[in-house]
Amino acid sequence: MTTETTRSPFFGTMQKIPGGLMLVPLILGSLLGTFAPDALAIGGFTTALFKNSALPLIALLIFATGTHVNARTGGPILATAGTILLMKTLVPATLIIILGAYVGLDGVMGVSILAMLAAFDNSNGGLWLAYTGQYGDARDRGAYVASAVNDGPFFSLLFLGASGLADIPLIALVAALVPFLLGVLVGNLDPKWRDVLKPVPNIVIPFFAFALGTGINLTAVVGGGVTGLILGLIISPITGGLVYLGYRVILRRGGKSGLGFAAGTTAGNAIATPAVVAAADPNFQQYVGTATAQVAACVLISSILAPMLASYFLKRAGELKPVDDTAAAEVGVAVPEPKL
Protein backbone atom coordinates (compact mmCIF):
# COMPACT_ATOMS: atom_id res chain seq x y z
CA MET A 1 0.00 0.00 0.00
CA THR A 2 1.46 3.36 -1.07
CA THR A 3 1.89 5.99 1.63
CA GLU A 4 0.97 9.48 0.48
CA THR A 5 3.71 12.06 1.02
CA THR A 6 2.88 14.97 3.31
CA ARG A 7 3.72 18.20 1.48
CA SER A 8 2.92 20.42 4.46
CA PRO A 9 3.04 18.69 7.87
CA PHE A 10 0.58 21.18 9.40
CA PHE A 11 -1.10 18.69 11.70
CA GLY A 12 2.19 17.26 12.93
CA THR A 13 3.52 20.76 13.61
CA MET A 14 0.46 21.63 15.69
CA GLN A 15 0.93 18.46 17.74
CA LYS A 16 4.50 19.48 18.59
CA ILE A 17 3.27 22.74 20.14
CA PRO A 18 1.89 22.36 23.68
CA GLY A 19 -1.88 22.58 23.28
CA GLY A 20 -1.23 23.30 19.61
CA LEU A 21 -4.37 21.59 18.29
CA MET A 22 -6.32 24.20 20.26
CA LEU A 23 -3.94 27.17 20.20
CA VAL A 24 -2.98 27.41 16.51
CA PRO A 25 -6.56 27.31 15.13
CA LEU A 26 -7.66 29.72 17.89
CA ILE A 27 -5.09 32.30 16.78
CA LEU A 28 -5.89 31.78 13.09
CA GLY A 29 -9.58 32.23 13.84
CA SER A 30 -8.94 35.41 15.83
CA LEU A 31 -6.90 36.85 12.93
CA LEU A 32 -9.75 36.17 10.53
CA GLY A 33 -12.33 37.46 12.99
CA THR A 34 -10.37 40.69 13.33
CA PHE A 35 -9.35 41.49 9.76
CA ALA A 36 -12.12 39.79 7.75
CA PRO A 37 -15.06 39.39 10.16
CA ASP A 38 -17.63 38.95 7.39
CA ALA A 39 -15.69 36.32 5.46
CA LEU A 40 -17.43 33.45 7.26
CA ALA A 41 -20.85 35.10 7.46
CA ILE A 42 -21.98 33.93 4.02
CA GLY A 43 -24.30 31.36 5.56
CA GLY A 44 -24.80 27.68 4.81
CA PHE A 45 -22.28 25.05 5.81
CA THR A 46 -19.40 27.55 5.77
CA THR A 47 -20.84 29.67 8.59
CA ALA A 48 -22.19 26.62 10.42
CA LEU A 49 -18.78 24.89 10.59
CA PHE A 50 -16.23 27.67 10.81
CA LYS A 51 -18.12 30.27 12.86
CA ASN A 52 -21.03 28.71 14.77
CA SER A 53 -19.78 25.20 15.54
CA ALA A 54 -17.90 25.74 18.82
CA LEU A 55 -20.62 24.79 21.31
CA PRO A 56 -21.91 21.62 19.57
CA LEU A 57 -18.38 20.37 18.86
CA ILE A 58 -17.27 21.00 22.45
CA ALA A 59 -20.42 19.18 23.60
CA LEU A 60 -19.45 16.21 21.39
CA LEU A 61 -15.94 16.19 22.87
CA ILE A 62 -17.43 16.30 26.37
CA PHE A 63 -19.75 13.40 25.55
CA ALA A 64 -16.81 11.37 24.17
CA THR A 65 -14.79 12.11 27.32
CA GLY A 66 -17.67 10.90 29.47
CA THR A 67 -17.72 7.50 27.76
CA HIS A 68 -14.30 6.73 29.29
CA VAL A 69 -15.54 7.17 32.86
CA ASN A 70 -16.36 3.95 34.70
CA ALA A 71 -16.26 2.60 38.24
CA ARG A 72 -12.44 2.56 38.27
CA THR A 73 -11.97 6.06 36.86
CA GLY A 74 -14.90 7.82 38.57
CA GLY A 75 -13.27 8.36 41.98
CA PRO A 76 -9.92 9.71 40.71
CA ILE A 77 -11.72 11.93 38.19
CA LEU A 78 -13.98 13.46 40.83
CA ALA A 79 -10.99 14.05 43.11
CA THR A 80 -9.08 15.75 40.30
CA ALA A 81 -12.05 17.83 39.17
CA GLY A 82 -12.79 18.87 42.75
CA THR A 83 -9.20 19.96 43.29
CA ILE A 84 -9.20 22.01 40.09
CA LEU A 85 -12.52 23.63 40.99
CA LEU A 86 -11.25 24.49 44.46
CA MET A 87 -7.91 25.95 43.40
CA LYS A 88 -8.89 27.54 40.06
CA THR A 89 -12.30 28.94 41.00
CA LEU A 90 -13.29 28.95 44.66
CA VAL A 91 -10.02 30.21 46.13
CA PRO A 92 -9.39 33.01 43.56
CA ALA A 93 -13.03 34.16 43.60
CA THR A 94 -13.06 34.28 47.40
CA LEU A 95 -9.87 36.36 47.46
CA ILE A 96 -11.30 38.76 44.86
CA ILE A 97 -14.52 39.21 46.83
CA ILE A 98 -12.48 39.92 49.99
CA LEU A 99 -10.47 42.48 48.00
CA GLY A 100 -13.71 44.04 46.77
CA ALA A 101 -14.92 44.45 50.34
CA TYR A 102 -11.92 46.70 50.99
CA VAL A 103 -11.47 48.61 47.71
CA GLY A 104 -15.03 48.61 46.33
CA LEU A 105 -16.33 47.61 42.90
CA ASP A 106 -13.84 49.91 41.14
CA GLY A 107 -11.07 47.46 42.01
CA VAL A 108 -7.42 48.47 41.63
CA MET A 109 -5.30 50.04 38.87
CA GLY A 110 -8.23 50.31 36.48
CA VAL A 111 -9.25 46.67 36.85
CA SER A 112 -12.73 46.38 38.34
CA ILE A 113 -13.86 43.57 40.62
CA LEU A 114 -16.15 42.51 37.76
CA ALA A 115 -13.20 42.15 35.37
CA MET A 116 -11.19 40.22 37.95
CA LEU A 117 -13.98 37.74 38.64
CA ALA A 118 -14.79 37.26 34.95
CA ALA A 119 -11.12 36.58 34.15
CA PHE A 120 -10.01 34.53 37.17
CA ASP A 121 -12.86 32.25 38.26
CA ASN A 122 -13.17 30.07 35.13
CA SER A 123 -10.99 28.01 32.81
CA ASN A 124 -10.71 27.06 29.14
CA GLY A 125 -12.01 23.48 29.04
CA GLY A 126 -11.11 23.02 25.39
CA LEU A 127 -7.46 23.82 25.99
CA TRP A 128 -7.46 21.62 29.10
CA LEU A 129 -8.76 18.66 27.09
CA ALA A 130 -6.31 19.32 24.27
CA TYR A 131 -3.32 19.53 26.61
CA THR A 132 -4.21 16.65 28.92
CA GLY A 133 -4.97 14.59 25.82
CA GLN A 134 -1.25 14.83 25.09
CA TYR A 135 0.30 14.60 28.53
CA GLY A 136 -2.41 13.57 31.02
CA ASP A 137 -4.43 10.44 31.67
CA ALA A 138 -8.09 9.56 32.19
CA ARG A 139 -8.18 11.39 35.54
CA ASP A 140 -7.05 14.60 33.93
CA ARG A 141 -9.19 14.44 30.80
CA GLY A 142 -12.28 13.49 32.80
CA ALA A 143 -11.64 16.40 35.16
CA TYR A 144 -12.80 18.67 32.34
CA VAL A 145 -16.04 18.61 34.36
CA ALA A 146 -14.49 21.36 36.51
CA SER A 147 -14.39 23.57 33.42
CA ALA A 148 -17.99 22.65 32.62
CA VAL A 149 -18.97 23.91 36.06
CA ASN A 150 -16.91 27.10 36.11
CA ASP A 151 -17.29 28.06 32.43
CA GLY A 152 -19.39 31.16 31.84
CA PRO A 153 -20.90 33.60 34.35
CA PHE A 154 -22.14 31.08 36.94
CA PHE A 155 -19.52 31.60 39.65
CA SER A 156 -19.24 35.34 39.01
CA LEU A 157 -22.99 35.60 39.61
CA LEU A 158 -22.75 33.20 42.55
CA PHE A 159 -20.12 35.19 44.41
CA LEU A 160 -21.68 38.54 43.60
CA GLY A 161 -25.06 37.09 44.46
CA ALA A 162 -23.86 36.32 47.97
CA SER A 163 -24.61 39.99 48.66
CA GLY A 164 -27.90 39.92 46.72
CA LEU A 165 -26.48 41.55 43.57
CA ALA A 166 -27.39 38.86 41.03
CA ASP A 167 -29.51 35.81 40.31
CA ILE A 168 -27.93 32.33 40.07
CA PRO A 169 -28.78 30.47 36.80
CA LEU A 170 -28.78 26.91 38.16
CA ILE A 171 -30.20 25.57 34.89
CA ALA A 172 -26.97 26.67 33.13
CA LEU A 173 -24.98 24.41 35.46
CA VAL A 174 -27.28 21.46 34.77
CA ALA A 175 -27.12 22.04 31.01
CA ALA A 176 -23.32 22.04 31.08
CA LEU A 177 -23.17 18.63 32.76
CA VAL A 178 -25.78 16.72 30.71
CA PRO A 179 -23.50 15.73 27.75
CA PHE A 180 -20.84 14.42 30.14
CA LEU A 181 -23.34 12.42 32.20
CA LEU A 182 -24.93 10.95 29.06
CA GLY A 183 -21.47 9.96 27.85
CA VAL A 184 -20.82 8.19 31.16
CA LEU A 185 -24.12 6.34 30.81
CA VAL A 186 -23.57 5.27 27.20
CA GLY A 187 -19.94 4.27 27.79
CA ASN A 188 -20.91 2.01 30.67
CA LEU A 189 -23.91 0.47 28.90
CA ASP A 190 -21.90 -0.31 25.78
CA PRO A 191 -18.08 0.05 26.09
CA LYS A 192 -17.70 -0.27 22.31
CA TRP A 193 -18.72 3.39 22.11
CA ARG A 194 -15.35 4.23 23.68
CA ASP A 195 -13.57 2.80 20.64
CA VAL A 196 -15.98 4.47 18.23
CA LEU A 197 -15.35 7.88 19.80
CA LYS A 198 -11.56 7.62 20.15
CA PRO A 199 -10.87 9.83 17.09
CA VAL A 200 -13.19 12.60 18.30
CA PRO A 201 -10.56 14.85 19.99
CA ASN A 202 -8.24 15.00 16.98
CA ILE A 203 -11.22 15.74 14.75
CA VAL A 204 -13.16 18.35 16.68
CA ILE A 205 -10.57 20.33 18.68
CA PRO A 206 -9.06 22.25 15.70
CA PHE A 207 -12.52 23.09 14.36
CA PHE A 208 -14.11 24.37 17.56
CA ALA A 209 -10.91 26.26 18.44
CA PHE A 210 -11.03 28.06 15.10
CA ALA A 211 -14.72 28.87 15.61
CA LEU A 212 -14.00 30.25 19.09
CA GLY A 213 -11.16 32.32 17.65
CA THR A 214 -13.43 34.05 15.16
CA GLY A 215 -15.26 35.57 18.12
CA ILE A 216 -12.09 37.16 19.52
CA ASN A 217 -11.46 40.54 17.95
CA LEU A 218 -7.83 41.49 18.43
CA THR A 219 -8.88 45.15 18.44
CA ALA A 220 -10.76 44.48 21.67
CA VAL A 221 -7.70 42.73 23.06
CA VAL A 222 -5.59 45.80 22.26
CA GLY A 223 -8.40 47.95 23.66
CA GLY A 224 -7.85 46.30 26.99
CA GLY A 225 -4.60 48.24 27.10
CA VAL A 226 -1.82 47.71 29.58
CA THR A 227 -4.24 46.59 32.29
CA GLY A 228 -5.61 43.81 30.07
CA LEU A 229 -2.08 42.72 29.20
CA ILE A 230 -1.01 42.62 32.85
CA LEU A 231 -4.18 40.81 33.87
CA GLY A 232 -3.63 38.23 31.14
CA LEU A 233 -0.01 37.69 32.14
CA ILE A 234 -0.74 37.06 35.83
CA ILE A 235 -3.71 34.70 35.44
CA SER A 236 -1.67 31.68 34.33
CA PRO A 237 1.08 31.83 36.96
CA ILE A 238 -1.33 32.68 39.81
CA THR A 239 -4.32 30.41 39.15
CA GLY A 240 -2.27 27.78 37.31
CA GLY A 241 0.15 27.84 40.22
CA LEU A 242 -2.70 27.24 42.66
CA VAL A 243 -3.88 24.21 40.67
CA TYR A 244 -0.25 23.03 40.48
CA LEU A 245 -0.13 23.12 44.29
CA GLY A 246 -3.41 21.22 44.40
CA TYR A 247 -1.98 18.54 42.12
CA ARG A 248 1.17 18.27 44.19
CA VAL A 249 -0.18 18.59 47.75
CA ILE A 250 -3.76 17.29 47.56
CA LEU A 251 -3.62 14.79 44.70
CA ARG A 252 0.07 13.92 45.16
CA ARG A 253 0.71 13.61 41.43
CA GLY A 254 4.46 14.24 41.70
CA GLY A 255 6.12 15.15 38.42
CA LYS A 256 2.78 15.31 36.63
CA SER A 257 1.73 18.22 38.85
CA GLY A 258 2.86 20.57 36.10
CA LEU A 259 -0.40 19.73 34.35
CA GLY A 260 -2.07 22.07 36.83
CA PHE A 261 -0.73 25.10 34.99
CA ALA A 262 -2.81 24.11 31.94
CA ALA A 263 -5.87 25.14 33.97
CA GLY A 264 -4.52 28.68 34.39
CA THR A 265 -6.64 30.09 31.58
CA THR A 266 -9.69 32.27 30.95
CA ALA A 267 -12.55 30.65 29.02
CA GLY A 268 -13.76 32.23 25.79
CA ASN A 269 -17.27 32.38 27.19
CA ALA A 270 -16.00 34.68 29.95
CA ILE A 271 -15.90 37.53 27.43
CA ALA A 272 -19.68 37.72 27.76
CA THR A 273 -19.68 37.55 31.58
CA PRO A 274 -19.46 41.33 32.26
CA ALA A 275 -22.54 41.97 30.11
CA VAL A 276 -24.45 39.10 31.75
CA VAL A 277 -23.68 40.40 35.24
CA ALA A 278 -24.66 43.94 34.25
CA ALA A 279 -27.96 42.64 32.92
CA ALA A 280 -28.63 41.16 36.35
CA ASP A 281 -27.51 44.30 38.18
CA PRO A 282 -27.31 47.65 36.27
CA ASN A 283 -24.85 48.94 38.89
CA PHE A 284 -22.14 47.05 36.98
CA GLN A 285 -23.00 48.61 33.59
CA GLN A 286 -20.31 51.28 33.92
CA TYR A 287 -17.62 48.58 34.04
CA VAL A 288 -18.80 46.43 31.12
CA GLY A 289 -16.87 48.01 28.23
CA THR A 290 -13.46 48.05 29.89
CA ALA A 291 -13.97 44.69 31.61
CA THR A 292 -14.97 42.99 28.34
CA ALA A 293 -11.81 44.23 26.58
CA GLN A 294 -9.65 43.17 29.52
CA VAL A 295 -11.20 39.69 29.64
CA ALA A 296 -10.72 39.28 25.88
CA ALA A 297 -7.03 39.99 26.37
CA CYS A 298 -6.91 37.40 29.14
CA VAL A 299 -8.51 34.72 26.95
CA LEU A 300 -5.85 35.06 24.25
CA ILE A 301 -2.81 35.64 26.47
CA SER A 302 -3.60 32.87 28.97
CA SER A 303 -4.27 30.36 26.17
CA ILE A 304 -0.67 30.90 25.05
CA LEU A 305 1.01 31.23 28.43
CA ALA A 306 -0.71 28.39 30.35
CA PRO A 307 0.48 25.51 28.13
CA MET A 308 3.96 27.04 28.02
CA LEU A 309 4.14 27.05 31.82
CA ALA A 310 2.69 23.55 32.05
CA SER A 311 5.24 22.24 29.56
CA TYR A 312 8.11 23.95 31.39
CA PHE A 313 7.24 22.32 34.72
CA LEU A 314 6.53 18.93 33.15
CA LYS A 315 9.81 19.03 31.24
CA ARG A 316 11.71 20.05 34.37
CA ALA A 317 10.26 17.00 36.12
CA GLY A 318 11.00 14.74 33.14
CA GLU A 319 7.27 14.21 32.53
CA LEU A 320 6.71 16.02 29.22
CA LYS A 321 5.59 12.80 27.59
CA PRO A 322 2.40 10.74 27.16
CA VAL A 323 1.17 9.11 30.35
CA ASP A 324 2.63 5.76 31.32
CA ASP A 325 -0.33 3.39 31.10
CA THR A 326 1.21 0.90 33.49
CA ALA A 327 1.87 3.49 36.18
CA ALA A 328 -1.64 4.84 35.85
CA ALA A 329 -3.10 1.36 36.11
CA GLU A 330 -1.35 0.93 39.45
CA VAL A 331 -3.54 3.71 40.90
CA GLY A 332 -6.69 2.20 39.43
CA VAL A 333 -7.08 4.45 36.38
CA ALA A 334 -8.09 2.95 33.06
CA VAL A 335 -6.19 5.00 30.48
CA PRO A 336 -7.43 5.05 26.90
CA GLU A 337 -4.99 5.30 24.05
CA PRO A 338 -3.48 8.82 23.89
CA LYS A 339 -5.67 10.88 21.61
CA LEU A 340 -3.55 13.84 20.71
mmCIF file with all atom_site columns, N, CA, C and O in Angstrom, residues 58-67 144 174-185:
data_model
loop_
_atom_site.group_PDB
_atom_site.id
_atom_site.type_symbol
_atom_site.label_atom_id
_atom_site.label_alt_id
_atom_site.label_comp_id
_atom_site.label_asym_id
_atom_site.label_entity_id
_atom_site.label_seq_id
_atom_site.pdbx_PDB_ins_code
_atom_site.Cartn_x
_atom_site.Cartn_y
_atom_site.Cartn_z
_atom_site.occupancy
_atom_site.B_iso_or_equiv
_atom_site.pdbx_formal_charge
_atom_site.auth_seq_id
_atom_site.auth_comp_id
_atom_site.auth_asym_id
_atom_site.auth_atom_id
_atom_site.pdbx_PDB_model_num
ATOM 1  N N  . ILE A 1 58  ? -17.763 21.174 21.079 1.00 0.00 ? 58  ILE A N  1
ATOM 2  C CA . ILE A 1 58  ? -17.274 21.000 22.451 1.00 0.00 ? 58  ILE A CA 1
ATOM 3  C C  . ILE A 1 58  ? -18.167 20.012 23.186 1.00 0.00 ? 58  ILE A C  1
ATOM 4  O O  . ILE A 1 58  ? -17.690 19.155 23.943 1.00 0.00 ? 58  ILE A O  1
ATOM 5  N N  . ALA A 1 59  ? -19.482 20.116 22.960 1.00 0.00 ? 59  ALA A N  1
ATOM 6  C CA . ALA A 1 59  ? -20.415 19.183 23.600 1.00 0.00 ? 59  ALA A CA 1
ATOM 7  C C  . ALA A 1 59  ? -20.127 17.748 23.173 1.00 0.00 ? 59  ALA A C  1
ATOM 8  O O  . ALA A 1 59  ? -20.187 16.816 23.989 1.00 0.00 ? 59  ALA A O  1
ATOM 9  N N  . LEU A 1 60  ? -19.791 17.548 21.878 1.00 0.00 ? 60  LEU A N  1
ATOM 10 C CA . LEU A 1 60  ? -19.453 16.208 21.395 1.00 0.00 ? 60  LEU A CA 1
ATOM 11 C C  . LEU A 1 60  ? -18.183 15.697 22.069 1.00 0.00 ? 60  LEU A C  1
ATOM 12 O O  . LEU A 1 60  ? -18.105 14.526 22.472 1.00 0.00 ? 60  LEU A O  1
ATOM 13 N N  . LEU A 1 61  ? -17.181 16.571 22.211 1.00 0.00 ? 61  LEU A N  1
ATOM 14 C CA . LEU A 1 61  ? -15.944 16.186 22.871 1.00 0.00 ? 61  LEU A CA 1
ATOM 15 C C  . LEU A 1 61  ? -16.213 15.817 24.337 1.00 0.00 ? 61  LEU A C  1
ATOM 16 O O  . LEU A 1 61  ? -15.665 14.843 24.858 1.00 0.00 ? 61  LEU A O  1
ATOM 17 N N  . ILE A 1 62  ? -17.067 16.573 24.989 1.00 0.00 ? 62  ILE A N  1
ATOM 18 C CA . ILE A 1 62  ? -17.427 16.304 26.375 1.00 0.00 ? 62  ILE A CA 1
ATOM 19 C C  . ILE A 1 62  ? -18.130 14.952 26.488 1.00 0.00 ? 62  ILE A C  1
ATOM 20 O O  . ILE A 1 62  ? -17.859 14.157 27.397 1.00 0.00 ? 62  ILE A O  1
ATOM 21 N N  . PHE A 1 63  ? -19.041 14.685 25.570 1.00 0.00 ? 63  PHE A N  1
ATOM 22 C CA . PHE A 1 63  ? -19.750 13.395 25.552 1.00 0.00 ? 63  PHE A CA 1
ATOM 23 C C  . PHE A 1 63  ? -18.749 12.256 25.386 1.00 0.00 ? 63  PHE A C  1
ATOM 24 O O  . PHE A 1 63  ? -18.799 11.248 26.102 1.00 0.00 ? 63  PHE A O  1
ATOM 25 N N  . ALA A 1 64  ? -17.811 12.409 24.419 1.00 0.00 ? 64  ALA A N  1
ATOM 26 C CA . ALA A 1 64  ? -16.813 11.366 24.170 1.00 0.00 ? 64  ALA A CA 1
ATOM 27 C C  . ALA A 1 64  ? -15.940 11.151 25.394 1.00 0.00 ? 64  ALA A C  1
ATOM 28 O O  . ALA A 1 64  ? -15.581 10.011 25.728 1.00 0.00 ? 64  ALA A O  1
ATOM 29 N N  . THR A 1 65  ? -15.591 12.232 26.093 1.00 0.00 ? 65  THR A N  1
ATOM 30 C CA . THR A 1 65  ? -14.794 12.113 27.318 1.00 0.00 ? 65  THR A CA 1
ATOM 31 C C  . THR A 1 65  ? -15.560 11.331 28.376 1.00 0.00 ? 65  THR A C  1
ATOM 32 O O  . THR A 1 65  ? -14.988 10.493 29.085 1.00 0.00 ? 65  THR A O  1
ATOM 33 N N  . GLY A 1 66  ? -16.844 11.590 28.487 1.00 0.00 ? 66  GLY A N  1
ATOM 34 C CA . GLY A 1 66  ? -17.668 10.898 29.473 1.00 0.00 ? 66  GLY A CA 1
ATOM 35 C C  . GLY A 1 66  ? -17.725 9.397  29.265 1.00 0.00 ? 66  GLY A C  1
ATOM 36 O O  . GLY A 1 66  ? -17.844 8.633  30.230 1.00 0.00 ? 66  GLY A O  1
ATOM 37 N N  . THR A 1 67  ? -17.633 8.938  28.018 1.00 0.00 ? 67  THR A N  1
ATOM 38 C CA . THR A 1 67  ? -17.722 7.501  27.760 1.00 0.00 ? 67  THR A CA 1
ATOM 39 C C  . THR A 1 67  ? -16.564 6.729  28.375 1.00 0.00 ? 67  THR A C  1
ATOM 40 O O  . THR A 1 67  ? -16.652 5.509  28.543 1.00 0.00 ? 67  THR A O  1
ATOM 41 N N  . TYR A 1 144 ? -12.239 17.544 33.088 1.00 0.00 ? 144 TYR A N  1
ATOM 42 C CA . TYR A 1 144 ? -12.798 18.673 32.337 1.00 0.00 ? 144 TYR A CA 1
ATOM 43 C C  . TYR A 1 144 ? -14.079 19.174 33.025 1.00 0.00 ? 144 TYR A C  1
ATOM 44 O O  . TYR A 1 144 ? -14.468 20.340 32.901 1.00 0.00 ? 144 TYR A O  1
ATOM 45 N N  . VAL A 1 174 ? -26.728 22.765 35.153 1.00 0.00 ? 174 VAL A N  1
ATOM 46 C CA . VAL A 1 174 ? -27.277 21.463 34.768 1.00 0.00 ? 174 VAL A CA 1
ATOM 47 C C  . VAL A 1 174 ? -27.024 21.196 33.287 1.00 0.00 ? 174 VAL A C  1
ATOM 48 O O  . VAL A 1 174 ? -26.591 20.116 32.893 1.00 0.00 ? 174 VAL A O  1
ATOM 49 N N  . ALA A 1 175 ? -27.290 22.201 32.455 1.00 0.00 ? 175 ALA A N  1
ATOM 50 C CA . ALA A 1 175 ? -27.125 22.044 31.007 1.00 0.00 ? 175 ALA A CA 1
ATOM 51 C C  . ALA A 1 175 ? -25.681 21.732 30.628 1.00 0.00 ? 175 ALA A C  1
ATOM 52 O O  . ALA A 1 175 ? -25.418 20.991 29.674 1.00 0.00 ? 175 ALA A O  1
ATOM 53 N N  . ALA A 1 176 ? -24.728 22.276 31.378 1.00 0.00 ? 176 ALA A N  1
ATOM 54 C CA . ALA A 1 176 ? -23.318 22.037 31.076 1.00 0.00 ? 176 ALA A CA 1
ATOM 55 C C  . ALA A 1 176 ? -22.896 20.610 31.380 1.00 0.00 ? 176 ALA A C  1
ATOM 56 O O  . ALA A 1 176 ? -21.986 20.069 30.753 1.00 0.00 ? 176 ALA A O  1
ATOM 57 N N  . LEU A 1 177 ? -23.571 19.967 32.335 1.00 0.00 ? 177 LEU A N  1
ATOM 58 C CA . LEU A 1 177 ? -23.171 18.629 32.762 1.00 0.00 ? 177 LEU A CA 1
ATOM 59 C C  . LEU A 1 177 ? -23.865 17.505 31.999 1.00 0.00 ? 177 LEU A C  1
ATOM 60 O O  . LEU A 1 177 ? -23.376 16.372 32.004 1.00 0.00 ? 177 LEU A O  1
ATOM 61 N N  . VAL A 1 178 ? -24.990 17.782 31.360 1.00 0.00 ? 178 VAL A N  1
ATOM 62 C CA . VAL A 1 178 ? -25.780 16.723 30.714 1.00 0.00 ? 178 VAL A CA 1
ATOM 63 C C  . VAL A 1 178 ? -24.983 15.923 29.687 1.00 0.00 ? 178 VAL A C  1
ATOM 64 O O  . VAL A 1 178 ? -25.022 14.680 29.707 1.00 0.00 ? 178 VAL A O  1
ATOM 65 N N  . PRO A 1 179 ? -24.255 16.547 28.725 1.00 0.00 ? 179 PRO A N  1
ATOM 66 C CA . PRO A 1 179 ? -23.501 15.735 27.748 1.00 0.00 ? 179 PRO A CA 1
ATOM 67 C C  . PRO A 1 179 ? -22.504 14.786 28.403 1.00 0.00 ? 179 PRO A C  1
ATOM 68 O O  . PRO A 1 179 ? -22.345 13.638 27.970 1.00 0.00 ? 179 PRO A O  1
ATOM 69 N N  . PHE A 1 180 ? -21.823 15.263 29.443 1.00 0.00 ? 180 PHE A N  1
ATOM 70 C CA . PHE A 1 180 ? -20.844 14.423 30.136 1.00 0.00 ? 180 PHE A CA 1
ATOM 71 C C  . PHE A 1 180 ? -21.526 13.241 30.805 1.00 0.00 ? 180 PHE A C  1
ATOM 72 O O  . PHE A 1 180 ? -21.078 12.091 30.679 1.00 0.00 ? 180 PHE A O  1
ATOM 73 N N  . LEU A 1 181 ? -22.636 13.486 31.494 1.00 0.00 ? 181 LEU A N  1
ATOM 74 C CA . LEU A 1 181 ? -23.343 12.416 32.197 1.00 0.00 ? 181 LEU A CA 1
ATOM 75 C C  . LEU A 1 181 ? -23.929 11.403 31.217 1.00 0.00 ? 181 LEU A C  1
ATOM 76 O O  . LEU A 1 181 ? -23.917 10.196 31.480 1.00 0.00 ? 181 LEU A O  1
ATOM 77 N N  . LEU A 1 182 ? -24.428 11.871 30.085 1.00 0.00 ? 182 LEU A N  1
ATOM 78 C CA . LEU A 1 182 ? -24.932 10.952 29.059 1.00 0.00 ? 182 LEU A CA 1
ATOM 79 C C  . LEU A 1 182 ? -23.798 10.102 28.500 1.00 0.00 ? 182 LEU A C  1
ATOM 80 O O  . LEU A 1 182 ? -23.973 8.907  28.224 1.00 0.00 ? 182 LEU A O  1
ATOM 81 N N  . GLY A 1 183 ? -22.625 10.715 28.318 1.00 0.00 ? 183 GLY A N  1
ATOM 82 C CA . GLY A 1 183 ? -21.470 9.955  27.851 1.00 0.00 ? 183 GLY A CA 1
ATOM 83 C C  . GLY A 1 183 ? -21.083 8.869  28.832 1.00 0.00 ? 183 GLY A C  1
ATOM 84 O O  . GLY A 1 183 ? -20.773 7.743  28.438 1.00 0.00 ? 183 GLY A O  1
ATOM 85 N N  . VAL A 1 184 ? -21.108 9.198  30.127 1.00 0.00 ? 184 VAL A N  1
ATOM 86 C CA . VAL A 1 184 ? -20.817 8.192  31.156 1.00 0.00 ? 184 VAL A CA 1
ATOM 87 C C  . VAL A 1 184 ? -21.808 7.039  31.052 1.00 0.00 ? 184 VAL A C  1
ATOM 88 O O  . VAL A 1 184 ? -21.419 5.855  31.099 1.00 0.00 ? 184 VAL A O  1
ATOM 89 N N  . LEU A 1 185 ? -23.079 7.359  30.896 1.00 0.00 ? 185 LEU A N  1
ATOM 90 C CA . LEU A 1 185 ? -24.121 6.335  30.814 1.00 0.00 ? 185 LEU A CA 1
ATOM 91 C C  . LEU A 1 185 ? -23.919 5.437  29.601 1.00 0.00 ? 185 LEU A C  1
ATOM 92 O O  . LEU A 1 185 ? -23.911 4.199  29.718 1.00 0.00 ? 185 LEU A O  1
#
